[in-house]
Short mmCIF file of C-alpha atoms and ligand atoms in Angstrom, two decimals:
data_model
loop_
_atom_site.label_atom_id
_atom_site.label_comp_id
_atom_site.label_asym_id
_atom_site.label_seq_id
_atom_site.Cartn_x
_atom_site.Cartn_y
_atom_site.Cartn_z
CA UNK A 1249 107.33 111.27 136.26
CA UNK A 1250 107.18 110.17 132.55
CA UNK A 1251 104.28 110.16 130.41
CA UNK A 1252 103.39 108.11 127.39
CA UNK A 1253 100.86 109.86 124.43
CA UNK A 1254 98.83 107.04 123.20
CA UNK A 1255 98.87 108.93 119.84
CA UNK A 1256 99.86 107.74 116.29
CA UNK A 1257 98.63 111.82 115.50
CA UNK A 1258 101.88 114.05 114.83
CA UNK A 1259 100.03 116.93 115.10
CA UNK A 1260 97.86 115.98 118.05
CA UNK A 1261 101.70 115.40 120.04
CA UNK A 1262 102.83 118.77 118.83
CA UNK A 1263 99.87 120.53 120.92
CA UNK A 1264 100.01 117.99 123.78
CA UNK A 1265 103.83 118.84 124.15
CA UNK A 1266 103.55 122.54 123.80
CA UNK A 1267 100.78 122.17 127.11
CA UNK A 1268 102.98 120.15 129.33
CA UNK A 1269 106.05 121.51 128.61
CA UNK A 1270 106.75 123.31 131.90
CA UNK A 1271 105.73 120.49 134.27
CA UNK A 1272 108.12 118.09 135.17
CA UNK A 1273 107.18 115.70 133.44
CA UNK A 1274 109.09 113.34 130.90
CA UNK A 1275 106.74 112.96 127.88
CA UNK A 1276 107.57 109.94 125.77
CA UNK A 1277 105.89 108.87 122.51
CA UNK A 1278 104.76 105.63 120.81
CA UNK A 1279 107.76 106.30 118.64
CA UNK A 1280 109.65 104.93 122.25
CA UNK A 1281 107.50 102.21 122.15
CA UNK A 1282 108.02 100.06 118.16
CA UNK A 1283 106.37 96.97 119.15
CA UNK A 1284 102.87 98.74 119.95
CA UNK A 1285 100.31 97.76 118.09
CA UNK A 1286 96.98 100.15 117.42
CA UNK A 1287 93.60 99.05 119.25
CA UNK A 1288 90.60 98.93 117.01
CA UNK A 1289 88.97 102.55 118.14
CA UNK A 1290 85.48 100.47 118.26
CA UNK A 1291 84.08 102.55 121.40
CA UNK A 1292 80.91 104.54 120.02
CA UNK A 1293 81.80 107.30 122.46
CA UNK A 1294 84.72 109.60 122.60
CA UNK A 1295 85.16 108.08 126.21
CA UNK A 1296 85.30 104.61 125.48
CA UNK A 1297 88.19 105.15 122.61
CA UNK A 1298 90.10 107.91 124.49
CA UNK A 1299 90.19 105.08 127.68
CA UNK A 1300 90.72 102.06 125.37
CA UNK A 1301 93.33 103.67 123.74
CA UNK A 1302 95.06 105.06 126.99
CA UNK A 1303 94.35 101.66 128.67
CA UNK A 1304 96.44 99.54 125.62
CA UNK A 1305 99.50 101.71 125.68
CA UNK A 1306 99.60 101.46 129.99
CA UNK A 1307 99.15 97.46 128.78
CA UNK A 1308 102.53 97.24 127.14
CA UNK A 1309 104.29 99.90 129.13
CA UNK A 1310 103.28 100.12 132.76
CA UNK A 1311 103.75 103.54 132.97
CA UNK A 1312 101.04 106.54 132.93
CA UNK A 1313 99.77 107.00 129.81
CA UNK A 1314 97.09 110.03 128.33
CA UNK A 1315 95.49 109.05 125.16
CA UNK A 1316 93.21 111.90 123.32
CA UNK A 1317 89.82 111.32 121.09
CA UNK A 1318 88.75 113.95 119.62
CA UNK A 1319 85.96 114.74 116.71
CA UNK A 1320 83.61 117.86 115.50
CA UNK A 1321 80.16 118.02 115.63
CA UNK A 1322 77.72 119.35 113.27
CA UNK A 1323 74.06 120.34 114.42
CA UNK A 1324 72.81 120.24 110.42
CA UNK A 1325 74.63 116.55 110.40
CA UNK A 1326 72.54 115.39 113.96
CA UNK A 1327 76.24 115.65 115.37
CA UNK A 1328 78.19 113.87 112.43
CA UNK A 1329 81.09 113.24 112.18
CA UNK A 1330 81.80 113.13 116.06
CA UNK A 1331 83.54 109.76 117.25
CA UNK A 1332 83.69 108.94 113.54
CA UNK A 1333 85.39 112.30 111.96
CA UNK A 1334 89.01 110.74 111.37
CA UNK A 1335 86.99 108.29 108.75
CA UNK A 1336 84.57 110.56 107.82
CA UNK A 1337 84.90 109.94 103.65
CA UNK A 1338 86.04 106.51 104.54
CA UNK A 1339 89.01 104.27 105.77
CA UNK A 1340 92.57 105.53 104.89
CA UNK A 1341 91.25 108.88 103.53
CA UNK A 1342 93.12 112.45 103.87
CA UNK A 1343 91.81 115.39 106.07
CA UNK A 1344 91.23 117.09 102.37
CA UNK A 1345 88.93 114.53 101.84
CA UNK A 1346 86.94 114.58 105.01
CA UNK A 1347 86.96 118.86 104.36
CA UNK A 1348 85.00 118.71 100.85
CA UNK A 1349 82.87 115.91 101.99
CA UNK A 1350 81.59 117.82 104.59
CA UNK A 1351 81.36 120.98 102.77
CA UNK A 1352 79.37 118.91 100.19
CA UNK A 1353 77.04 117.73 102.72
CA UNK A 1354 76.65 121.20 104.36
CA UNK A 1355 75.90 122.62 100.88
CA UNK A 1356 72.82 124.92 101.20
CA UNK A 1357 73.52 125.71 104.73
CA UNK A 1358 73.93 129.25 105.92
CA UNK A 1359 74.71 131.55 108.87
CA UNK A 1360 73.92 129.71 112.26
CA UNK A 1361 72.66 126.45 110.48
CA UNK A 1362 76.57 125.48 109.93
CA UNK A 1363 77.31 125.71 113.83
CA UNK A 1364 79.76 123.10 115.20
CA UNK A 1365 81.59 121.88 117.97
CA UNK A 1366 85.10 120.68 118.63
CA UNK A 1367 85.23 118.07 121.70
CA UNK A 1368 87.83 116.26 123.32
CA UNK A 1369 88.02 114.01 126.04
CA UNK A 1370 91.47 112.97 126.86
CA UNK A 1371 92.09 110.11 129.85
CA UNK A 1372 95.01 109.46 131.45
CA UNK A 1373 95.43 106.19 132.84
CA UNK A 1374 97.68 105.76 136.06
CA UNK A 1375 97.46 101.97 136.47
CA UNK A 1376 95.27 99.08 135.37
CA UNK A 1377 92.68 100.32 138.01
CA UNK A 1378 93.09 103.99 137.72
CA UNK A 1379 91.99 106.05 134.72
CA UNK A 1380 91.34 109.99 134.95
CA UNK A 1381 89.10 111.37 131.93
CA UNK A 1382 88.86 115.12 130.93
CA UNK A 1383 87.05 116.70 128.55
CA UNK A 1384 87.65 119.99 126.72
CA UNK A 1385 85.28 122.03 123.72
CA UNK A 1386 85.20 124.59 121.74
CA UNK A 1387 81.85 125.71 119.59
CA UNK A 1388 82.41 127.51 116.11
CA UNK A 1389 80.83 127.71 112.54
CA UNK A 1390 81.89 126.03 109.56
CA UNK A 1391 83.23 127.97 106.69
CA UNK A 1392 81.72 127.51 103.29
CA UNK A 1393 85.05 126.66 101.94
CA UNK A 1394 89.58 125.26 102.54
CA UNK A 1395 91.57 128.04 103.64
CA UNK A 1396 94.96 128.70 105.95
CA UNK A 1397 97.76 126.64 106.25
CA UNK A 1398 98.33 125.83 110.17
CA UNK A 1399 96.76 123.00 112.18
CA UNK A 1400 95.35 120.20 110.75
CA UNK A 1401 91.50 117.60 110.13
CA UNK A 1402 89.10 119.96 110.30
CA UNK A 1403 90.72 123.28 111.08
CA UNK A 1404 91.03 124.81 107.75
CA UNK A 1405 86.90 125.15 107.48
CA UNK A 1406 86.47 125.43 111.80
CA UNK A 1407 85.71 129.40 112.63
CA UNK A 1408 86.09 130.54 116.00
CA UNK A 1409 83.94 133.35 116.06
CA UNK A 1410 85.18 135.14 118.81
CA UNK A 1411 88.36 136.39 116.47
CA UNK A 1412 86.76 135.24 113.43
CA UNK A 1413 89.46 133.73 112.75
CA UNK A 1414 90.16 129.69 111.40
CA UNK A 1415 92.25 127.34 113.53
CA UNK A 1416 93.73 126.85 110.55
CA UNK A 1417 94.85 130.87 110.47
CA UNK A 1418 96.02 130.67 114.08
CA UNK A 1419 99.29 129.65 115.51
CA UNK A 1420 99.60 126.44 117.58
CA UNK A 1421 99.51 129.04 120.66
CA UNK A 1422 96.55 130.86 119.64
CA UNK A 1423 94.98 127.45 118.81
CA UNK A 1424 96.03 125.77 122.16
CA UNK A 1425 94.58 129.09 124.15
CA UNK A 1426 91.25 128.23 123.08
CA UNK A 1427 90.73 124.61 121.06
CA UNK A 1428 88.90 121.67 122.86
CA UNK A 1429 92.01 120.01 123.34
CA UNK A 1430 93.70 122.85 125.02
CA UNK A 1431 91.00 123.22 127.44
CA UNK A 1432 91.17 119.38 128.13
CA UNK A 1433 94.84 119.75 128.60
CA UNK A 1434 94.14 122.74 131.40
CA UNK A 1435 92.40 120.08 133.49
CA UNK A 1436 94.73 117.76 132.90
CA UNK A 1437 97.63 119.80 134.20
CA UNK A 1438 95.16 119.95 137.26
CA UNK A 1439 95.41 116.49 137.40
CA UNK A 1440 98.81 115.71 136.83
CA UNK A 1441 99.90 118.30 139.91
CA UNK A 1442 97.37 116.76 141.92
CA UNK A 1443 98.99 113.40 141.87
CA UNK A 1444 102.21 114.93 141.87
CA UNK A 1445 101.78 116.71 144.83
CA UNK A 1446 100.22 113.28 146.34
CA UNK A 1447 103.19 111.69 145.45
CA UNK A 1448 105.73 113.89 146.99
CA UNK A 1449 103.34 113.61 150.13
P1 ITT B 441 94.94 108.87 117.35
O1 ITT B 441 93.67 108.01 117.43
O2 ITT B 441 96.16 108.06 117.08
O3 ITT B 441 95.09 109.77 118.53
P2 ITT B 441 93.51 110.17 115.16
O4 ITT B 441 93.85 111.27 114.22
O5 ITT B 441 92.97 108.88 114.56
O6 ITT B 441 94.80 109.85 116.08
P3 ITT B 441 90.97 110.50 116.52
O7 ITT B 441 90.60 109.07 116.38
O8 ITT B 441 90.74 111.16 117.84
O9 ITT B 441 92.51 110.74 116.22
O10 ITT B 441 90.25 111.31 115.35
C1 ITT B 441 90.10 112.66 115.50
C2 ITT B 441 89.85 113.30 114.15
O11 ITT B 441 89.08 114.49 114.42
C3 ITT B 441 91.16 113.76 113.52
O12 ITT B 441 91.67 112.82 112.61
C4 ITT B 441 90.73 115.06 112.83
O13 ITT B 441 90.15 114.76 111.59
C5 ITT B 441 89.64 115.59 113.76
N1 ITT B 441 90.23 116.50 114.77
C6 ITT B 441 90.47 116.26 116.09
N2 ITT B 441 91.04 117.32 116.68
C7 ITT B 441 91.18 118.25 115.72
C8 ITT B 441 91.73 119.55 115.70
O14 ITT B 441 92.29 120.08 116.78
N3 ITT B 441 91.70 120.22 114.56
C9 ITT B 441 91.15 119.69 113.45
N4 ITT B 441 90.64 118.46 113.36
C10 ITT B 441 90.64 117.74 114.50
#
C-alpha cells in the first residue's frame, strides 16, 4: 500500500514516519508530488482542515492520503491558539514568535492557571467517498519561559507533567510515546491494518 502525508511540516513527517515505519506501508511525501498546490486551511475546526487537507492531496494523486492538524489549547486563552496556533503572532511568523507571544499573553499566570492541551486529529482519506478521522491529546502546563532544543511550535514551553519534562527535552521517541499526535497515530495504525487485512480478504 503507499501512503501520501498531506504535510508541508518537516518535522510533523519525521514523527509520522518514525510511527509507521514497521507496517508495510510505502509512505510518500508532497516532495513526490511538485505540482501540489496548498489548500487555504479555512476550516474553523481541526476536523474540517485535517479532511480538507487530506481530501486535496487524494485530489491530485488518487492514492490514500493522511493529512494531520494539530494546535494547543490554553484554558487562560478560552482555548487560543487551537486551529489557529501555526499563525498565532501572524502570517509567515516563526515558532519563536508564536512562543513569546504566548508567554506574553500568559504573563501573570501561575501554577494550574497555565494548563494546556495538545490535540490532533489526523484523517486519512481512502477515496473521494471514504475519509477515516482520528484524534489524539495530550494535556500539560505551559512553562514560564524557551528552553530545550528537540521538537518543534510549541514544544520548547509544553510540560508534560508526568516526567516533568518539555517535549522540547525529549527525544522524538519519548515525544511520540506520549504527544497527541502519537496517540492519533496508534489509532491510525488500527486503521490502516484494518483495511489491510480487508484487503487481503
Ligand atoms: P501542515 O498544515 O502542512 O501540516 P502546519 O505546521 O501548518 O503544517 P498545522 O496547520 O496543523 O500545521 O499547525 C499546527 C501548529 O501547531 C504548528 O505549526 C505548531 O505551531 C503547533 N504544533 C502542532 N503540533 C505540535 C507539536 O507536536 N509540538 C509543538 N507544536 C505543535
Amino acid at each position: 500500500m503507499q501512503l501520501v502525508l498531506a504535510t508541508n511540516n518537516n518535522d510533523k513527517i519525521k514523527e509520522i514516519k518514525a510511527l509507521l515505519d514497521d507496517l508495510p506501508v510505502t509512505v510518500l511525501t508532497r516532495d513526490d508530488f511538485l505540482e501540489f498546490v496548498d489548500p487555504e486551511e479555512t476550516g474553523t475546526t481541526l476536523e474540517e482542515n485535517a479532511i480538507l487537507k487530506a481530501r486535496a492531496i487524494f485530489d491530485l494523486t488518487g492514492l490514500p492520503s493522511l493529512a494531520d492538524d494539530s494546535g494547543l489549547e490554553v484554558d487562560a486563552l478560552d482555548g487560543a491558539p487551537g486551529v489557529y496556533s501555526s499563525r498565532y503572532a501572524g502570517e509567515d511568523v516563526t515558532y519563536a514568535d508564536n512562543n513569546k507571544l504566548l508567554l506574553a499573553n500568559l504573563r501573570g499566570t501561575t501554577g494550574d492557571q497555565r494548563g494546556a492541551r495538545f490535540r490532533c486529529v489526523m484523517a486519512l482519506c481512502w477515496t473521494a467517498a471514504e475519509v477515516e478521522t482520528v484524534e489524539g491529546e495530550v494535556e500539560g502546563l505551559i512553562a514560564e519561559e524557551i528552553a530545550g532544543k528537540e521538537g518543534f511550535g510549541y514544544d520548547p514551553v509544553f510540560i508534560y507533567p508526568p516526567t516533568g519534562q518539555r517535549f522540547s527535552e525529549m527525544t522524538l521517541e519519548e515525544k511520540n510515546a506520549v504527544s497527541h499526535r502519537g496517540r492519533a497515530l496508534q489509532k491510525i495504525r488500527e486503521v490502516i491494518g484494518a483495511r489491510l487485512d480487508r484487503m487481503r480478504g
